[in-house]
Amino acid sequence: MTNLANATVLITGATSGFGAAAARRFAADGAKIVLVGRRTERLQAMKAELNGPVFPLALDVRDRQAVSEAIAGLPAEFARVDVLVNSAGLALGLEMAPRTSLDDWDDMVDTNIKGLMYCTRAVLPGMVERKRGHVINLGSVAGTYPYPGGNVYGGTKAFVEQFSLGLRADLLGSGVRVTNVEPGMCDTEFSVVRFKGNEGQAAKVYQGMKPLSADDVAECIHWVAALPEHVNINRIEVMPVQQAFNGFAVSRVSAGTTDAAR
Ligand code: NDP
Ligand code: 8X3
């Protein structure tokens, strides 16, 4: 197995959900953790909670220059990133495409695609030079299976899936591993963010079913990282037992009359 004690693990989106749970899981192994997020008070609270070497890094992953400078400027103890967990991301809204907000679309592209690209690009040269490392991306089942209102969110996660496979192609022979973790429904702050702070609407998403927990997903993230260094899990798709698939949707009225009602 890969020894994660003393490994440096940089986690984006570490102030909540999967990122925070992953930080706790890797810290339990004795890893050094770089916590990335925008909410500084949360970063400080995580630092206080985790026992061991932790470097809180307040950063907006959408800011290309800030990402590159912050990662290049990490203190020596945390500078050799062994594992990057790209968890910063969000869905905004569940509107049908003709009515959705372009600002929301921009924000999802800027965070889920461009932010993830910037963080990945910043750590890759060091990993390649050291001939070891692991990039673990948070994709989603939404990157593979479409659902109404998932439009650009699903598109960003399809990018993450294909980008992850493309990285595998580029990094062949480098010793660097890449995994796309693709969860289904998980009750984090994800739906509260998607519904712009409407906690009632967010709670309805998980009503009457048992979603994944952030710890369930952190266990998957940790498992792929802890496997022996010659083993690469390309994709790991994980859903709650109470989530599955539906049939294709069919419009039974003449063209042009229904879909406008959406
Ligand atoms: P949360 O909302 O609980 O956490 C999202 C994290 O992303 C927060 O720590 C937030 O920190 C950070 N973040 C968002 N925007 C930025 C930004 N611009 N710069 C830096 N950090 C940012 O959601 P989850 O933990 O559930 O989601 C994590 C990832 O997993 C996302 O990519 C999401 O799309 C994906 N996912 C979620 C699923 C779910 O059902 N929950 C299922 C499948 C995938 P801060 O606000 O402090 O910056
Ligand atoms: C989050 C899972 O199904 O809400 O990526 O899109 S879903």
PDB file of C-alpha atoms and ligand atoms in Angstrom:
ATOM      1  CA  MET A   1       0.000   0.000   0.000  1.00  0.00           C
ATOM      2  CA  THR A   2       1.062   3.625  -0.449  1.00  0.00           C
ATOM      3  CA  ASN A   3       2.293   5.041   2.850  1.00  0.00           C
ATOM      4  CA  LEU A   4       0.361   8.258   3.401  1.00  0.00           C
ATOM      5  CA  ALA A   5       2.016   9.160   6.712  1.00  0.00           C
ATOM      6  CA  ASN A   6       3.987  12.355   6.049  1.00  0.00           C
ATOM      7  CA  ALA A   7       2.582  12.590   2.496  1.00  0.00           C
ATOM      8  CA  THR A   8       1.497  16.108   1.553  1.00  0.00           C
ATOM      9  CA  VAL A   9      -2.154  16.229   0.534  1.00  0.00           C
ATOM     10  CA  LEU A  10      -3.539  19.444  -0.965  1.00  0.00           C
ATOM     11  CA  ILE A  11      -7.328  19.529  -0.827  1.00  0.00           C
ATOM     12  CA  THR A  12      -9.450  22.163  -2.548  1.00  0.00           C
ATOM     13  CA  GLY A  13     -12.963  22.623  -1.192  1.00  0.00           C
ATOM     14  CA  ALA A  14     -11.648  21.655   2.228  1.00  0.00           C
ATOM     15  CA  THR A  15     -14.045  23.931   4.128  1.00  0.00           C
ATOM     16  CA  SER A  16     -17.050  21.652   3.598  1.00  0.00           C
ATOM     17  CA  GLY A  17     -18.385  18.329   2.370  1.00  0.00           C
ATOM     18  CA  PHE A  18     -16.057  15.838   0.662  1.00  0.00           C
ATOM     19  CA  GLY A  19     -13.010  18.069   0.983  1.00  0.00           C
ATOM     20  CA  ALA A  20     -13.394  18.499   4.750  1.00  0.00           C
ATOM     21  CA  ALA A  21     -14.103  14.760   5.223  1.00  0.00           C
ATOM     22  CA  ALA A  22     -11.069  13.862   3.080  1.00  0.00           C
ATOM     23  CA  ALA A  23      -8.898  16.216   5.150  1.00  0.00           C
ATOM     24  CA  ARG A  24      -9.977  14.392   8.331  1.00  0.00           C
ATOM     25  CA  ARG A  25      -9.366  10.988   6.708  1.00  0.00           C
ATOM     26  CA  PHE A  26      -5.848  11.807   5.439  1.00  0.00           C
ATOM     27  CA  ALA A  27      -4.958  13.598   8.694  1.00  0.00           C
ATOM     28  CA  ALA A  28      -5.807  10.389  10.583  1.00  0.00           C
ATOM     29  CA  ASP A  29      -2.973   8.723   8.606  1.00  0.00           C
ATOM     30  CA  GLY A  30      -0.526  11.409   9.718  1.00  0.00           C
ATOM     31  CA  ALA A  31      -0.443  13.211   6.367  1.00  0.00           C
ATOM     32  CA  LYS A  32       0.454  16.889   6.037  1.00  0.00           C
ATOM     33  CA  ILE A  33      -2.607  18.734   4.793  1.00  0.00           C
ATOM     34  CA  VAL A  34      -2.967  21.926   2.748  1.00  0.00           C
ATOM     35  CA  LEU A  35      -6.550  23.125   3.135  1.00  0.00           C
ATOM     36  CA  VAL A  36      -7.893  25.304   0.317  1.00  0.00           C
ATOM     37  CA  GLY A  37     -11.158  27.259   0.369  1.00  0.00           C
ATOM     38  CA  ARG A  38     -12.457  30.818   0.408  1.00  0.00           C
ATOM     39  CA  ARG A  39     -14.019  30.894   3.912  1.00  0.00           C
ATOM     40  CA  THR A  40     -11.080  31.736   6.149  1.00  0.00           C
ATOM     41  CA  GLU A  41     -12.942  31.138   9.419  1.00  0.00           C
ATOM     42  CA  ARG A  42     -13.739  27.587   8.270  1.00  0.00           C
ATOM     43  CA  LEU A  43     -10.098  27.041   7.306  1.00  0.00           C
ATOM     44  CA  GLN A  44      -8.996  28.140  10.765  1.00  0.00           C
ATOM     45  CA  ALA A  45     -11.606  25.916  12.433  1.00  0.00           C
ATOM     46  CA  MET A  46     -10.399  22.912  10.385  1.00  0.00           C
ATOM     47  CA  LYS A  47      -6.798  23.671  11.307  1.00  0.00           C
ATOM     48  CA  ALA A  48      -7.760  23.756  14.992  1.00  0.00           C
ATOM     49  CA  GLU A  49      -9.699  20.502  14.652  1.00  0.00           C
ATOM     50  CA  LEU A  50      -7.068  18.479  12.804  1.00  0.00           C
ATOM     51  CA  ASN A  51      -4.261  17.114  14.859  1.00  0.00           C
ATOM     52  CA  GLY A  52      -1.003  17.510  12.980  1.00  0.00           C
ATOM     53  CA  PRO A  53       0.651  19.633  10.325  1.00  0.00           C
ATOM     54  CA  VAL A  54      -1.957  21.703   8.483  1.00  0.00           C
ATOM     55  CA  PHE A  55      -1.519  24.727   6.223  1.00  0.00           C
ATOM     56  CA  PRO A  56      -4.697  26.747   5.599  1.00  0.00           C
ATOM     57  CA  LEU A  57      -4.639  28.460   2.220  1.00  0.00           C
ATOM     58  CA  ALA A  58      -7.409  30.978   1.549  1.00  0.00           C
ATOM     59  CA  LEU A  59      -7.826  30.910  -2.193  1.00  0.00           C
ATOM     60  CA  ASP A  60     -10.456  31.316  -4.880  1.00  0.00           C
ATOM     61  CA  VAL A  61      -9.657  28.581  -7.403  1.00  0.00           C
ATOM     62  CA  ARG A  62     -11.183  30.718 -10.196  1.00  0.00           C
ATOM     63  CA  ASP A  63      -8.277  33.168  -9.868  1.00  0.00           C
ATOM     64  CA  ARG A  64      -5.614  31.748 -12.185  1.00  0.00           C
ATOM     65  CA  GLN A  65      -2.758  33.963 -11.037  1.00  0.00           C
ATOM     66  CA  ALA A  66      -3.568  33.565  -7.335  1.00  0.00           C
ATOM     67  CA  VAL A  67      -3.671  29.763  -7.697  1.00  0.00           C
ATOM     68  CA  SER A  68      -0.345  29.606  -9.461  1.00  0.00           C
ATOM     69  CA  GLU A  69       1.346  32.021  -7.011  1.00  0.00           C
ATOM     70  CA  ALA A  70      -0.116  30.391  -3.889  1.00  0.00           C
ATOM     71  CA  ILE A  71       0.897  26.867  -4.884  1.00  0.00           C
ATOM     72  CA  ALA A  72       4.365  28.006  -6.015  1.00  0.00           C
ATOM     73  CA  GLY A  73       4.729  29.858  -2.696  1.00  0.00           C
ATOM     74  CA  LEU A  74       3.784  27.025  -0.327  1.00  0.00           C
ATOM     75  CA  PRO A  75       6.126  26.791   2.665  1.00  0.00           C
ATOM     76  CA  ALA A  76       8.879  24.190   2.204  1.00  0.00           C
ATOM     77  CA  GLU A  77       7.228  21.707   4.582  1.00  0.00           C
ATOM     78  CA  PHE A  78       4.112  21.593   2.382  1.00  0.00           C
ATOM     79  CA  ALA A  79       5.593  22.346  -1.050  1.00  0.00           C
ATOM     80  CA  ARG A  80       5.999  18.772  -2.351  1.00  0.00           C
ATOM     81  CA  VAL A  81       2.395  17.885  -3.036  1.00  0.00           C
ATOM     82  CA  ASP A  82       1.929  14.106  -3.233  1.00  0.00           C
ATOM     83  CA  VAL A  83      -1.852  14.040  -3.536  1.00  0.00           C
ATOM     84  CA  LEU A  84      -4.099  16.743  -4.986  1.00  0.00           C
ATOM     85  CA  VAL A  85      -7.806  16.362  -4.231  1.00  0.00           C
ATOM     86  CA  ASN A  86      -9.763  18.694  -6.524  1.00  0.00           C
ATOM     87  CA  SER A  87     -13.027  18.934  -4.601  1.00  0.00           C
ATOM     88  CA  ALA A  88     -13.837  22.665  -4.948  1.00  0.00           C
ATOM     89  CA  GLY A  89     -16.930  22.852  -7.094  1.00  0.00           C
ATOM     90  CA  LEU A  90     -20.596  23.641  -7.212  1.00  0.00           C
ATOM     91  CA  ALA A  91     -23.908  23.365  -8.978  1.00  0.00           C
ATOM     92  CA  LEU A  92     -25.990  26.535  -9.299  1.00  0.00           C
ATOM     93  CA  GLY A  93     -29.701  26.221 -10.003  1.00  0.00           C
ATOM     94  CA  LEU A  94     -31.788  23.484 -11.562  1.00  0.00           C
ATOM     95  CA  GLU A  95     -33.452  25.576 -14.270  1.00  0.00           C
ATOM     96  CA  MET A  96     -34.133  24.346 -17.787  1.00  0.00           C
ATOM     97  CA  ALA A  97     -31.560  25.693 -20.236  1.00  0.00           C
ATOM     98  CA  PRO A  98     -33.750  28.329 -21.905  1.00  0.00           C
ATOM     99  CA  ARG A  99     -34.399  30.027 -18.561  1.00  0.00           C
ATOM    100  CA  THR A 100     -31.181  29.538 -16.694  1.00  0.00           C
ATOM    101  CA  SER A 101     -28.867  32.329 -15.555  1.00  0.00           C
ATOM    102  CA  LEU A 102     -25.774  32.808 -17.696  1.00  0.00           C
ATOM    103  CA  ASP A 103     -23.969  34.052 -14.588  1.00  0.00           C
ATOM    104  CA  ASP A 104     -24.615  30.676 -12.946  1.00  0.00           C
ATOM    105  CA  TRP A 105     -23.318  28.884 -16.029  1.00  0.00           C
ATOM    106  CA  ASP A 106     -20.187  31.041 -16.050  1.00  0.00           C
ATOM    107  CA  ASP A 107     -19.589  30.417 -12.356  1.00  0.00           C
ATOM    108  CA  MET A 108     -19.841  26.632 -12.734  1.00  0.00           C
ATOM    109  CA  VAL A 109     -17.471  26.642 -15.724  1.00  0.00           C
ATOM    110  CA  ASP A 110     -15.033  28.964 -13.946  1.00  0.00           C
ATOM    111  CA  THR A 111     -14.982  26.846 -10.774  1.00  0.00           C
ATOM    112  CA  ASN A 112     -15.556  23.242 -11.841  1.00  0.00           C
ATOM    113  CA  ILE A 113     -13.535  23.375 -15.063  1.00  0.00           C
ATOM    114  CA  LYS A 114     -11.107  26.275 -14.963  1.00  0.00           C
ATOM    115  CA  GLY A 115     -10.380  26.203 -11.216  1.00  0.00           C
ATOM    116  CA  LEU A 116      -9.718  22.471 -11.387  1.00  0.00           C
ATOM    117  CA  MET A 117      -7.447  23.002 -14.409  1.00  0.00           C
ATOM    118  CA  TYR A 118      -5.450  25.742 -12.662  1.00  0.00           C
ATOM    119  CA  CYS A 119      -4.862  23.691  -9.491  1.00  0.00           C
ATOM    120  CA  THR A 120      -3.912  20.606 -11.477  1.00  0.00           C
ATOM    121  CA  ARG A 121      -1.514  22.468 -13.747  1.00  0.00           C
ATOM    122  CA  ALA A 122       0.162  24.071 -10.722  1.00  0.00           C
ATOM    123  CA  VAL A 123       1.067  20.748  -9.047  1.00  0.00           C
ATOM    124  CA  LEU A 124       1.845  18.565 -12.070  1.00  0.00           C
ATOM    125  CA  PRO A 125       5.425  19.666 -12.857  1.00  0.00           C
ATOM    126  CA  GLY A 126       6.579  18.867  -9.293  1.00  0.00           C
ATOM    127  CA  MET A 127       4.835  15.494  -9.324  1.00  0.00           C
ATOM    128  CA  VAL A 128       6.414  14.573 -12.673  1.00  0.00           C
ATOM    129  CA  GLU A 129       9.838  15.702 -11.474  1.00  0.00           C
ATOM    130  CA  ARG A 130       9.528  13.552  -8.329  1.00  0.00           C
ATOM    131  CA  LYS A 131       8.051  10.667 -10.395  1.00  0.00           C
ATOM    132  CA  ARG A 132       5.161  10.264  -7.954  1.00  0.00           C
ATOM    133  CA  GLY A 133       1.882  11.879  -7.183  1.00  0.00           C
ATOM    134  CA  HIS A 134      -1.861  11.433  -7.453  1.00  0.00           C
ATOM    135  CA  VAL A 135      -4.477  13.809  -8.832  1.00  0.00           C
ATOM    136  CA  ILE A 136      -7.920  12.899  -7.505  1.00  0.00           C
ATOM    137  CA  ASN A 137     -10.753  14.802  -9.150  1.00  0.00           C
ATOM    138  CA  LEU A 138     -14.340  15.093  -8.010  1.00  0.00           C
ATOM    139  CA  GLY A 139     -16.493  14.371 -11.024  1.00  0.00           C
ATOM    140  CA  SER A 140     -20.097  13.280 -10.621  1.00  0.00           C
ATOM    141  CA  VAL A 141     -22.639  10.808 -11.919  1.00  0.00           C
ATOM    142  CA  ALA A 142     -23.997  13.980 -13.563  1.00  0.00           C
ATOM    143  CA  GLY A 143     -20.997  13.876 -15.913  1.00  0.00           C
ATOM    144  CA  THR A 144     -22.205  10.577 -17.361  1.00  0.00           C
ATOM    145  CA  TYR A 145     -26.009  10.536 -16.935  1.00  0.00           C
ATOM    146  CA  PRO A 146     -28.025  13.626 -17.910  1.00  0.00           C
ATOM    147  CA  TYR A 147     -31.031  14.870 -15.954  1.00  0.00           C
ATOM    148  CA  PRO A 148     -33.336  17.867 -16.528  1.00  0.00           C
ATOM    149  CA  GLY A 149     -31.739  21.024 -15.150  1.00  0.00           C
ATOM    150  CA  GLY A 150     -28.299  19.407 -14.981  1.00  0.00           C
ATOM    151  CA  ASN A 151     -27.267  21.046 -18.292  1.00  0.00           C
ATOM    152  CA  VAL A 152     -24.033  22.970 -17.629  1.00  0.00           C
ATOM    153  CA  TYR A 153     -23.318  21.338 -14.260  1.00  0.00           C
ATOM    154  CA  GLY A 154     -23.330  17.923 -15.964  1.00  0.00           C
ATOM    155  CA  GLY A 155     -21.254  19.383 -18.795  1.00  0.00           C
ATOM    156  CA  THR A 156     -18.577  20.557 -16.381  1.00  0.00           C
ATOM    157  CA  LYS A 157     -18.425  17.100 -14.790  1.00  0.00           C
ATOM    158  CA  ALA A 158     -18.195  15.441 -18.233  1.00  0.00           C
ATOM    159  CA  PHE A 159     -15.187  17.697 -18.796  1.00  0.00           C
ATOM    160  CA  VAL A 160     -13.667  16.512 -15.499  1.00  0.00           C
ATOM    161  CA  GLU A 161     -14.163  12.873 -16.517  1.00  0.00           C
ATOM    162  CA  GLN A 162     -12.545  13.300 -19.936  1.00  0.00           C
ATOM    163  CA  PHE A 163      -9.817  15.597 -18.603  1.00  0.00           C
ATOM    164  CA  SER A 164      -8.929  12.937 -16.024  1.00  0.00           C
ATOM    165  CA  LEU A 165      -8.593  10.284 -18.735  1.00  0.00           C
ATOM    166  CA  GLY A 166      -6.590  12.710 -20.884  1.00  0.00           C
ATOM    167  CA  LEU A 167      -4.205  13.320 -17.987  1.00  0.00           C
ATOM    168  CA  ARG A 168      -3.698   9.562 -17.700  1.00  0.00           C
ATOM    169  CA  ALA A 169      -2.670   9.537 -21.374  1.00  0.00           C
ATOM    170  CA  ASP A 170      -0.294  12.489 -20.941  1.00  0.00           C
ATOM    171  CA  LEU A 171       1.239  11.169 -17.724  1.00  0.00           C
ATOM    172  CA  LEU A 172       1.968   7.638 -18.914  1.00  0.00           C
ATOM    173  CA  GLY A 173       5.461   6.720 -17.732  1.00  0.00           C
ATOM    174  CA  SER A 174       5.634   9.552 -15.184  1.00  0.00           C
ATOM    175  CA  GLY A 175       4.527   7.519 -12.161  1.00  0.00           C
ATOM    176  CA  VAL A 176       1.742  10.047 -11.517  1.00  0.00           C
ATOM    177  CA  ARG A 177      -1.738   8.612 -10.910  1.00  0.00           C
ATOM    178  CA  VAL A 178      -5.079  10.186 -11.845  1.00  0.00           C
ATOM    179  CA  THR A 179      -8.525   9.204 -10.599  1.00  0.00           C
ATOM    180  CA  ASN A 180     -11.972  10.642 -11.190  1.00  0.00           C
ATOM    181  CA  VAL A 181     -14.304  10.007  -8.251  1.00  0.00           C
ATOM    182  CA  GLU A 182     -17.911  10.201  -9.474  1.00  0.00           C
ATOM    183  CA  PRO A 183     -20.449  10.275  -6.634  1.00  0.00           C
ATOM    184  CA  GLY A 184     -24.215  10.381  -6.762  1.00  0.00           C
ATOM    185  CA  MET A 185     -26.430  12.091  -4.176  1.00  0.00           C
ATOM    186  CA  CYS A 186     -24.612  13.152  -1.026  1.00  0.00           C
ATOM    187  CA  ASP A 187     -26.007  15.401   1.685  1.00  0.00           C
ATOM    188  CA  THR A 188     -23.314  18.062   2.061  1.00  0.00           C
ATOM    189  CA  GLU A 189     -23.764  21.815   1.521  1.00  0.00           C
ATOM    190  CA  PHE A 190     -24.018  21.035  -2.200  1.00  0.00           C
ATOM    191  CA  SER A 191     -27.811  21.426  -2.504  1.00  0.00           C
ATOM    192  CA  VAL A 192     -27.931  24.476  -0.202  1.00  0.00           C
ATOM    193  CA  VAL A 193     -25.448  26.121  -2.587  1.00  0.00           C
ATOM    194  CA  ARG A 194     -27.374  24.886  -5.645  1.00  0.00           C
ATOM    195  CA  PHE A 195     -30.598  26.440  -4.312  1.00  0.00           C
ATOM    196  CA  LYS A 196     -28.854  29.666  -3.244  1.00  0.00           C
ATOM    197  CA  GLY A 197     -29.246  29.173   0.516  1.00  0.00           C
ATOM    198  CA  ASN A 198     -32.798  27.763   0.483  1.00  0.00           C
ATOM    199  CA  GLU A 199     -32.333  25.045   3.104  1.00  0.00           C
ATOM    200  CA  GLY A 200     -35.931  23.779   2.845  1.00  0.00           C
ATOM    201  CA  GLN A 201     -35.582  23.144  -0.889  1.00  0.00           C
ATOM    202  CA  ALA A 202     -32.203  21.512  -0.321  1.00  0.00           C
ATOM    203  CA  ALA A 203     -33.567  19.193   2.386  1.00  0.00           C
ATOM    204  CA  LYS A 204     -36.324  17.956   0.034  1.00  0.00           C
ATOM    205  CA  VAL A 205     -33.662  16.510  -2.294  1.00  0.00           C
ATOM    206  CA  TYR A 206     -32.743  13.917   0.355  1.00  0.00           C
ATOM    207  CA  GLN A 207     -36.176  13.462   1.944  1.00  0.00           C
ATOM    208  CA  GLY A 208     -37.200   9.834   2.535  1.00  0.00           C
ATOM    209  CA  MET A 209     -33.947   8.318   1.291  1.00  0.00           C
ATOM    210  CA  LYS A 210     -30.476   7.717   2.681  1.00  0.00           C
ATOM    211  CA  PRO A 211     -27.929   9.661   0.645  1.00  0.00           C
ATOM    212  CA  LEU A 212     -24.177   9.099   0.708  1.00  0.00           C
ATOM    213  CA  SER A 213     -22.348  10.852   3.513  1.00  0.00           C
ATOM    214  CA  ALA A 214     -19.240  12.969   2.971  1.00  0.00           C
ATOM    215  CA  ASP A 215     -17.345  10.284   4.918  1.00  0.00           C
ATOM    216  CA  ASP A 216     -18.477   7.600   2.441  1.00  0.00           C
ATOM    217  CA  VAL A 217     -16.958   9.592  -0.409  1.00  0.00           C
ATOM    218  CA  ALA A 218     -13.825  10.455   1.599  1.00  0.00           C
ATOM    219  CA  GLU A 219     -13.341   6.716   2.126  1.00  0.00           C
ATOM    220  CA  CYS A 220     -13.320   6.216  -1.669  1.00  0.00           C
ATOM    221  CA  ILE A 221     -10.869   9.105  -2.117  1.00  0.00           C
ATOM    222  CA  HIS A 222      -8.598   7.691   0.563  1.00  0.00           C
ATOM    223  CA  TRP A 223      -8.842   4.137  -0.790  1.00  0.00           C
ATOM    224  CA  VAL A 224      -7.664   5.056  -4.297  1.00  0.00           C
ATOM    225  CA  ALA A 225      -4.738   7.019  -2.821  1.00  0.00           C
ATOM    226  CA  ALA A 226      -3.738   4.246  -0.409  1.00  0.00           C
ATOM    227  CA  LEU A 227      -3.582   1.491  -3.049  1.00  0.00           C
ATOM    228  CA  PRO A 228      -0.058   0.441  -4.089  1.00  0.00           C
ATOM    229  CA  GLU A 229       1.662   2.988  -6.327  1.00  0.00           C
ATOM    230  CA  HIS A 230       1.496   0.729  -9.418  1.00  0.00           C
ATOM    231  CA  VAL A 231      -2.318   0.625  -9.208  1.00  0.00           C
ATOM    232  CA  ASN A 232      -4.400   3.352 -10.878  1.00  0.00           C
ATOM    233  CA  ILE A 233      -8.168   3.479 -10.415  1.00  0.00           C
ATOM    234  CA  ASN A 234      -9.264   5.523 -13.446  1.00  0.00           C
ATOM    235  CA  ARG A 235     -12.869   6.137 -12.411  1.00  0.00           C
ATOM    236  CA  ILE A 236     -14.893   5.234  -9.369  1.00  0.00           C
ATOM    237  CA  GLU A 237     -18.659   5.726  -9.572  1.00  0.00           C
ATOM    238  CA  VAL A 238     -20.564   5.515  -6.301  1.00  0.00           C
ATOM    239  CA  MET A 239     -24.250   6.029  -5.539  1.00  0.00           C
ATOM    240  CA  PRO A 240     -26.582   5.577  -2.599  1.00  0.00           C
ATOM    241  CA  VAL A 241     -28.481   2.287  -2.845  1.00  0.00           C
ATOM    242  CA  GLN A 242     -31.667   4.361  -3.002  1.00  0.00           C
ATOM    243  CA  GLN A 243     -30.601   6.187  -6.191  1.00  0.00           C
ATOM    244  CA  ALA A 244     -30.688   4.579  -9.646  1.00  0.00           C
ATOM    245  CA  PHE A 245     -31.776   5.299 -13.235  1.00  0.00           C
ATOM    246  CA  ASN A 246     -35.011   6.038 -15.023  1.00  0.00           C
ATOM    247  CA  GLY A 247     -36.103   5.386 -18.588  1.00  0.00           C
ATOM    248  CA  PHE A 248     -35.674   7.782 -21.503  1.00  0.00           C
ATOM    249  CA  ALA A 249     -38.106  10.700 -21.487  1.00  0.00           C
ATOM    250  CA  VAL A 250     -40.489  10.855 -24.476  1.00  0.00           C
ATOM    251  CA  SER A 251     -42.555  13.848 -25.577  1.00  0.00           C
ATOM    252  CA  ARG A 252     -45.983  12.576 -26.745  1.00  0.00           C
ATOM    253  CA  VAL A 253     -47.383  15.814 -28.173  1.00  0.00           C
ATOM    254  CA  SER A 254     -46.601  17.536 -31.426  1.00  0.00           C
ATOM    255  CA  ALA A 255     -43.264  19.214 -31.777  1.00  0.00           C
ATOM    256  CA  GLY A 256     -42.910  22.709 -30.430  1.00  0.00           C
ATOM    257  CA  THR A 257     -45.787  22.638 -27.950  1.00  0.00           C
ATOM    258  CA  THR A 258     -44.529  21.018 -24.788  1.00  0.00           C
ATOM    259  CA  ASP A 259     -40.940  21.738 -24.288  1.00  0.00           C
ATOM    260  CA  ALA A 260     -41.599  25.453 -24.018  1.00  0.00           C
ATOM    261  CA  ALA A 261     -43.625  24.646 -20.881  1.00  0.00           C
ATOM    262  CA  ARG A 262     -40.530  23.421 -19.114  1.00  0.00           C
TER     263      ARG A 262
HETATM  264  P1  NDP B   1     -19.915  21.509  -0.593  1.00  0.00           P
HETATM  265  O1  NDP B   1     -20.762  22.650  -1.058  1.00  0.00           O
HETATM  266  O2  NDP B   1     -20.193  20.916   0.747  1.00  0.00           O
HETATM  267  O3  NDP B   1     -18.375  21.917  -0.666  1.00  0.00           O
HETATM  268  C1  NDP B   1     -17.888  22.625  -1.774  1.00  0.00           C
HETATM  269  C2  NDP B   1     -16.510  23.145  -1.443  1.00  0.00           C
HETATM  270  O4  NDP B   1     -15.994  23.841  -2.596  1.00  0.00           O
HETATM  271  C3  NDP B   1     -16.488  24.142  -0.291  1.00  0.00           C
HETATM  272  O5  NDP B   1     -15.401  23.822   0.553  1.00  0.00           O
HETATM  273  C4  NDP B   1     -16.248  25.488  -0.955  1.00  0.00           C
HETATM  274  O6  NDP B   1     -15.465  26.297  -0.100  1.00  0.00           O
HETATM  275  C5  NDP B   1     -15.403  25.058  -2.166  1.00  0.00           C
HETATM  276  N1  NDP B   1     -15.448  26.038  -3.249  1.00  0.00           N
HETATM  277  C6  NDP B   1     -16.494  26.382  -4.023  1.00  0.00           C
HETATM  278  N2  NDP B   1     -16.143  27.366  -4.883  1.00  0.00           N
HETATM  279  C7  NDP B   1     -14.818  27.626  -4.636  1.00  0.00           C
HETATM  280  C8  NDP B   1     -13.891  28.539  -5.187  1.00  0.00           C
HETATM  281  N3  NDP B   1     -14.234  29.382  -6.182  1.00  0.00           N
HETATM  282  N4  NDP B   1     -12.628  28.552  -4.702  1.00  0.00           N
HETATM  283  C9  NDP B   1     -12.265  27.710  -3.695  1.00  0.00           C
HETATM  284  N5  NDP B   1     -13.116  26.820  -3.137  1.00  0.00           N
HETATM  285  C10 NDP B   1     -14.385  26.793  -3.607  1.00  0.00           C
HETATM  286  O7  NDP B   1     -20.060  20.403  -1.732  1.00  0.00           O
HETATM  287  P2  NDP B   1     -19.510  18.885  -1.851  1.00  0.00           P
HETATM  288  O8  NDP B   1     -18.433  18.626  -0.878  1.00  0.00           O
HETATM  289  O9  NDP B   1     -20.671  17.999  -1.906  1.00  0.00           O
HETATM  290  O10 NDP B   1     -18.915  18.955  -3.321  1.00  0.00           O
HETATM  291  C11 NDP B   1     -17.531  18.788  -3.580  1.00  0.00           C
HETATM  292  C12 NDP B   1     -17.381  18.403  -5.030  1.00  0.00           C
HETATM  293  O11 NDP B   1     -18.070  17.184  -5.288  1.00  0.00           O
HETATM  294  C13 NDP B   1     -17.951  19.418  -6.019  1.00  0.00           C
HETATM  295  O12 NDP B   1     -17.087  19.471  -7.128  1.00  0.00           O
HETATM  296  C14 NDP B   1     -19.299  18.805  -6.412  1.00  0.00           C
HETATM  297  O13 NDP B   1     -19.678  19.212  -7.694  1.00  0.00           O
HETATM  298  C15 NDP B   1     -18.962  17.345  -6.360  1.00  0.00           C
HETATM  299  N6  NDP B   1     -20.081  16.440  -6.164  1.00  0.00           N
HETATM  300  C16 NDP B   1     -20.994  16.611  -5.153  1.00  0.00           C
HETATM  301  C17 NDP B   1     -22.018  15.694  -4.994  1.00  0.00           C
HETATM  302  C18 NDP B   1     -23.071  15.818  -3.935  1.00  0.00           C
HETATM  303  O14 NDP B   1     -24.174  15.291  -4.112  1.00  0.00           O
HETATM  304  N7  NDP B   1     -22.817  16.476  -2.844  1.00  0.00           N
HETATM  305  C19 NDP B   1     -22.116  14.509  -5.854  1.00  0.00           C
HETATM  306  C20 NDP B   1     -21.116  14.448  -6.880  1.00  0.00           C
HETATM  307  C21 NDP B   1     -20.137  15.363  -6.998  1.00  0.00           C
HETATM  308  P3  NDP B   1     -15.618  27.875   0.105  1.00  0.00           P
HETATM  309  O15 NDP B   1     -17.057  28.206  -0.069  1.00  0.00           O
HETATM  310  O16 NDP B   1     -15.104  28.087   1.505  1.00  0.00           O
HETATM  311  O17 NDP B   1     -14.726  28.473  -0.933  1.00  0.00           O
HETATM  312  C1  8X3 B   2     -24.028  15.880  -7.664  1.00  0.00           C
HETATM  313  C2  8X3 B   2     -24.906  14.701  -7.868  1.00  0.00           C
HETATM  314  O1  8X3 B   2     -27.035  13.904  -8.957  1.00  0.00           O
HETATM  315  O2  8X3 B   2     -27.122  16.019  -7.740  1.00  0.00           O
HETATM  316  O3  8X3 B   2     -23.049  15.919  -8.634  1.00  0.00           O
HETATM  317  O4  8X3 B   2     -26.012  15.899  -9.867  1.00  0.00           O
HETATM  318  S1  8X3 B   2     -26.324  15.169  -8.661  1.00  0.00           S
END
